Amino acid sequence: MQVHLIGTAVGGLYGGLLARSEVSLTVQCRSDFERVQRDGIRIESHVGLGDWVFRPDQVIRAGEPLVKPPDIVVLAIKLTPHCDRVALLR
């Protein structure tokens, strides 16, 4: 299954759990692209899920084309007044 996650700050935990389930995960980053591409995403859980780092199969910037069309899109972003969520989904 191909999953596309938009928003790693809010959606990082969901991405980590999906990565643990062995789906093919692409994450789309707006501001932390270089860090996620270089270091992956670190999860620190204080509710018993443990701490771990995962590396998505693909890290892209907003607007970059996907290699494969996703089966599922997860939109997990902070709502800000000028954020065009529809444009992010395109």
mmCIF file with all atom_site columns, C-alpha atoms in Angstrom:
data_model
loop_
_atom_site.group_PDB
_atom_site.id
_atom_site.type_symbol
_atom_site.label_atom_id
_atom_site.label_alt_id
_atom_site.label_comp_id
_atom_site.label_asym_id
_atom_site.label_entity_id
_atom_site.label_seq_id
_atom_site.pdbx_PDB_ins_code
_atom_site.Cartn_x
_atom_site.Cartn_y
_atom_site.Cartn_z
_atom_site.occupancy
_atom_site.B_iso_or_equiv
_atom_site.pdbx_formal_charge
_atom_site.auth_seq_id
_atom_site.auth_comp_id
_atom_site.auth_asym_id
_atom_site.auth_atom_id
_atom_site.pdbx_PDB_model_num
ATOM 1  C CA . MET A 1 1  ? 0.000  0.000  0.000  1.00 0.00 ? 1  MET A CA 1
ATOM 2  C CA . GLN A 1 2  ? 1.275  3.466  -0.953 1.00 0.00 ? 2  GLN A CA 1
ATOM 3  C CA . VAL A 1 3  ? 0.618  6.181  1.676  1.00 0.00 ? 3  VAL A CA 1
ATOM 4  C CA . HIS A 1 4  ? 1.296  9.891  1.176  1.00 0.00 ? 4  HIS A CA 1
ATOM 5  C CA . LEU A 1 5  ? 1.650  11.929 4.398  1.00 0.00 ? 5  LEU A CA 1
ATOM 6  C CA . ILE A 1 6  ? 1.395  15.707 4.207  1.00 0.00 ? 6  ILE A CA 1
ATOM 7  C CA . GLY A 1 7  ? 2.719  17.412 7.330  1.00 0.00 ? 7  GLY A CA 1
ATOM 8  C CA . THR A 1 8  ? 5.479  15.838 9.405  1.00 0.00 ? 8  THR A CA 1
ATOM 9  C CA . ALA A 1 9  ? 5.319  18.112 12.454 1.00 0.00 ? 9  ALA A CA 1
ATOM 10 C CA . VAL A 1 10 ? 1.748  17.109 13.282 1.00 0.00 ? 10 VAL A CA 1
ATOM 11 C CA . GLY A 1 11 ? 1.677  13.835 11.351 1.00 0.00 ? 11 GLY A CA 1
ATOM 12 C CA . GLY A 1 12 ? 5.072  12.429 12.315 1.00 0.00 ? 12 GLY A CA 1
ATOM 13 C CA . LEU A 1 13 ? 3.637  9.987  14.844 1.00 0.00 ? 13 LEU A CA 1
ATOM 14 C CA . TYR A 1 14 ? 1.120  8.695  12.312 1.00 0.00 ? 14 TYR A CA 1
ATOM 15 C CA . GLY A 1 15 ? 3.911  8.359  9.768  1.00 0.00 ? 15 GLY A CA 1
ATOM 16 C CA . GLY A 1 16 ? 6.030  6.429  12.240 1.00 0.00 ? 16 GLY A CA 1
ATOM 17 C CA . LEU A 1 17 ? 3.222  4.028  13.024 1.00 0.00 ? 17 LEU A CA 1
ATOM 18 C CA . LEU A 1 18 ? 2.541  3.548  9.322  1.00 0.00 ? 18 LEU A CA 1
ATOM 19 C CA . ALA A 1 19 ? 6.244  2.939  8.666  1.00 0.00 ? 19 ALA A CA 1
ATOM 20 C CA . ARG A 1 20 ? 6.196  0.251  11.375 1.00 0.00 ? 20 ARG A CA 1
ATOM 21 C CA . SER A 1 21 ? 3.384  -1.489 9.506  1.00 0.00 ? 21 SER A CA 1
ATOM 22 C CA . GLU A 1 22 ? 5.581  -1.709 6.416  1.00 0.00 ? 22 GLU A CA 1
ATOM 23 C CA . VAL A 1 23 ? 3.571  0.431  4.012  1.00 0.00 ? 23 VAL A CA 1
ATOM 24 C CA . SER A 1 24 ? 5.389  2.421  1.357  1.00 0.00 ? 24 SER A CA 1
ATOM 25 C CA . LEU A 1 25 ? 5.462  5.917  2.873  1.00 0.00 ? 25 LEU A CA 1
ATOM 26 C CA . THR A 1 26 ? 6.072  9.221  1.120  1.00 0.00 ? 26 THR A CA 1
ATOM 27 C CA . VAL A 1 27 ? 6.148  12.352 3.284  1.00 0.00 ? 27 VAL A CA 1
ATOM 28 C CA . GLN A 1 28 ? 5.670  15.876 1.990  1.00 0.00 ? 28 GLN A CA 1
ATOM 29 C CA . CYS A 1 29 ? 7.479  18.582 3.960  1.00 0.00 ? 29 CYS A CA 1
ATOM 30 C CA . ARG A 1 30 ? 7.051  22.324 3.840  1.00 0.00 ? 30 ARG A CA 1
ATOM 31 C CA . SER A 1 31 ? 9.741  23.605 6.208  1.00 0.00 ? 31 SER A CA 1
ATOM 32 C CA . ASP A 1 32 ? 11.862 20.686 7.427  1.00 0.00 ? 32 ASP A CA 1
ATOM 33 C CA . PHE A 1 33 ? 12.619 18.911 4.131  1.00 0.00 ? 33 PHE A CA 1
ATOM 34 C CA . GLU A 1 34 ? 16.431 18.838 4.496  1.00 0.00 ? 34 GLU A CA 1
ATOM 35 C CA . ARG A 1 35 ? 16.335 17.591 8.089  1.00 0.00 ? 35 ARG A CA 1
ATOM 36 C CA . VAL A 1 36 ? 13.806 14.830 7.367  1.00 0.00 ? 36 VAL A CA 1
ATOM 37 C CA . GLN A 1 37 ? 15.665 13.733 4.251  1.00 0.00 ? 37 GLN A CA 1
ATOM 38 C CA . ARG A 1 38 ? 18.981 13.663 6.118  1.00 0.00 ? 38 ARG A CA 1
ATOM 39 C CA . ASP A 1 39 ? 17.962 12.373 9.573  1.00 0.00 ? 39 ASP A CA 1
ATOM 40 C CA . GLY A 1 40 ? 14.519 10.821 9.218  1.00 0.00 ? 40 GLY A CA 1
ATOM 41 C CA . ILE A 1 41 ? 11.805 11.580 11.759 1.00 0.00 ? 41 ILE A CA 1
ATOM 42 C CA . ARG A 1 42 ? 12.388 11.001 15.475 1.00 0.00 ? 42 ARG A CA 1
ATOM 43 C CA . ILE A 1 43 ? 9.435  9.941  17.607 1.00 0.00 ? 43 ILE A CA 1
ATOM 44 C CA . GLU A 1 44 ? 9.621  10.379 21.379 1.00 0.00 ? 44 GLU A CA 1
ATOM 45 C CA . SER A 1 45 ? 6.554  8.895  23.043 1.00 0.00 ? 45 SER A CA 1
ATOM 46 C CA . HIS A 1 46 ? 5.641  9.615  26.635 1.00 0.00 ? 46 HIS A CA 1
ATOM 47 C CA . VAL A 1 47 ? 2.622  7.287  26.558 1.00 0.00 ? 47 VAL A CA 1
ATOM 48 C CA . GLY A 1 48 ? 4.306  3.924  26.138 1.00 0.00 ? 48 GLY A CA 1
ATOM 49 C CA . LEU A 1 49 ? 4.889  3.729  22.387 1.00 0.00 ? 49 LEU A CA 1
ATOM 50 C CA . GLY A 1 50 ? 8.667  3.995  22.773 1.00 0.00 ? 50 GLY A CA 1
ATOM 51 C CA . ASP A 1 51 ? 11.212 6.221  21.073 1.00 0.00 ? 51 ASP A CA 1
ATOM 52 C CA . TRP A 1 52 ? 12.412 5.548  17.540 1.00 0.00 ? 52 TRP A CA 1
ATOM 53 C CA . VAL A 1 53 ? 13.575 7.097  14.270 1.00 0.00 ? 53 VAL A CA 1
ATOM 54 C CA . PHE A 1 54 ? 12.064 6.187  10.940 1.00 0.00 ? 54 PHE A CA 1
ATOM 55 C CA . ARG A 1 55 ? 13.035 7.066  7.404  1.00 0.00 ? 55 ARG A CA 1
ATOM 56 C CA . PRO A 1 56 ? 10.233 7.470  4.874  1.00 0.00 ? 56 PRO A CA 1
ATOM 57 C CA . ASP A 1 57 ? 10.650 5.730  1.526  1.00 0.00 ? 57 ASP A CA 1
ATOM 58 C CA . GLN A 1 58 ? 10.477 9.128  -0.178 1.00 0.00 ? 58 GLN A CA 1
ATOM 59 C CA . VAL A 1 59 ? 10.666 12.725 1.101  1.00 0.00 ? 59 VAL A CA 1
ATOM 60 C CA . ILE A 1 60 ? 9.349  15.443 -1.197 1.00 0.00 ? 60 ILE A CA 1
ATOM 61 C CA . ARG A 1 61 ? 8.727  19.161 -1.080 1.00 0.00 ? 61 ARG A CA 1
ATOM 62 C CA . ALA A 1 62 ? 5.250  20.600 -1.520 1.00 0.00 ? 62 ALA A CA 1
ATOM 63 C CA . GLY A 1 63 ? 4.408  20.631 -5.228 1.00 0.00 ? 63 GLY A CA 1
ATOM 64 C CA . GLU A 1 64 ? 6.879  17.899 -6.244 1.00 0.00 ? 64 GLU A CA 1
ATOM 65 C CA . PRO A 1 65 ? 5.391  15.080 -8.294 1.00 0.00 ? 65 PRO A CA 1
ATOM 66 C CA . LEU A 1 66 ? 4.930  11.664 -6.726 1.00 0.00 ? 66 LEU A CA 1
ATOM 67 C CA . VAL A 1 67 ? 6.699  8.631  -8.154 1.00 0.00 ? 67 VAL A CA 1
ATOM 68 C CA . LYS A 1 68 ? 3.573  6.475  -7.625 1.00 0.00 ? 68 LYS A CA 1
ATOM 69 C CA . PRO A 1 69 ? 0.001  7.611  -7.006 1.00 0.00 ? 69 PRO A CA 1
ATOM 70 C CA . PRO A 1 70 ? -0.992 6.996  -3.378 1.00 0.00 ? 70 PRO A CA 1
ATOM 71 C CA . ASP A 1 71 ? -3.678 4.643  -2.177 1.00 0.00 ? 71 ASP A CA 1
ATOM 72 C CA . ILE A 1 72 ? -4.209 6.832  0.896  1.00 0.00 ? 72 ILE A CA 1
ATOM 73 C CA . VAL A 1 73 ? -3.417 10.488 1.634  1.00 0.00 ? 73 VAL A CA 1
ATOM 74 C CA . VAL A 1 74 ? -3.055 11.648 5.243  1.00 0.00 ? 74 VAL A CA 1
ATOM 75 C CA . LEU A 1 75 ? -3.334 15.429 5.665  1.00 0.00 ? 75 LEU A CA 1
ATOM 76 C CA . ALA A 1 76 ? -1.938 16.258 9.114  1.00 0.00 ? 76 ALA A CA 1
ATOM 77 C CA . ILE A 1 77 ? -1.076 19.952 9.289  1.00 0.00 ? 77 ILE A CA 1
ATOM 78 C CA . LYS A 1 78 ? -1.534 22.876 11.622 1.00 0.00 ? 78 LYS A CA 1
ATOM 79 C CA . LEU A 1 79 ? -4.401 25.093 10.537 1.00 0.00 ? 79 LEU A CA 1
ATOM 80 C CA . THR A 1 80 ? -3.101 28.561 9.814  1.00 0.00 ? 80 THR A CA 1
ATOM 81 C CA . PRO A 1 81 ? -5.078 31.429 8.255  1.00 0.00 ? 81 PRO A CA 1
ATOM 82 C CA . HIS A 1 82 ? -3.188 31.406 4.938  1.00 0.00 ? 82 HIS A CA 1
ATOM 83 C CA . CYS A 1 83 ? -2.669 27.683 4.451  1.00 0.00 ? 83 CYS A CA 1
ATOM 84 C CA . ASP A 1 84 ? -4.327 26.413 1.272  1.00 0.00 ? 84 ASP A CA 1
ATOM 85 C CA . ARG A 1 85 ? -5.087 22.791 2.149  1.00 0.00 ? 85 ARG A CA 1
ATOM 86 C CA . VAL A 1 86 ? -6.624 22.099 -1.249 1.00 0.00 ? 86 VAL A CA 1
ATOM 87 C CA . ALA A 1 87 ? -3.414 23.216 -2.983 1.00 0.00 ? 87 ALA A CA 1
ATOM 88 C CA . LEU A 1 88 ? -1.384 20.896 -0.743 1.00 0.00 ? 88 LEU A CA 1
ATOM 89 C CA . LEU A 1 89 ? -3.568 17.979 -1.785 1.00 0.00 ? 89 LEU A CA 1
ATOM 90 C CA . ARG A 1 90 ? -3.153 18.760 -5.482 1.00 0.00 ? 90 ARG A CA 1
#
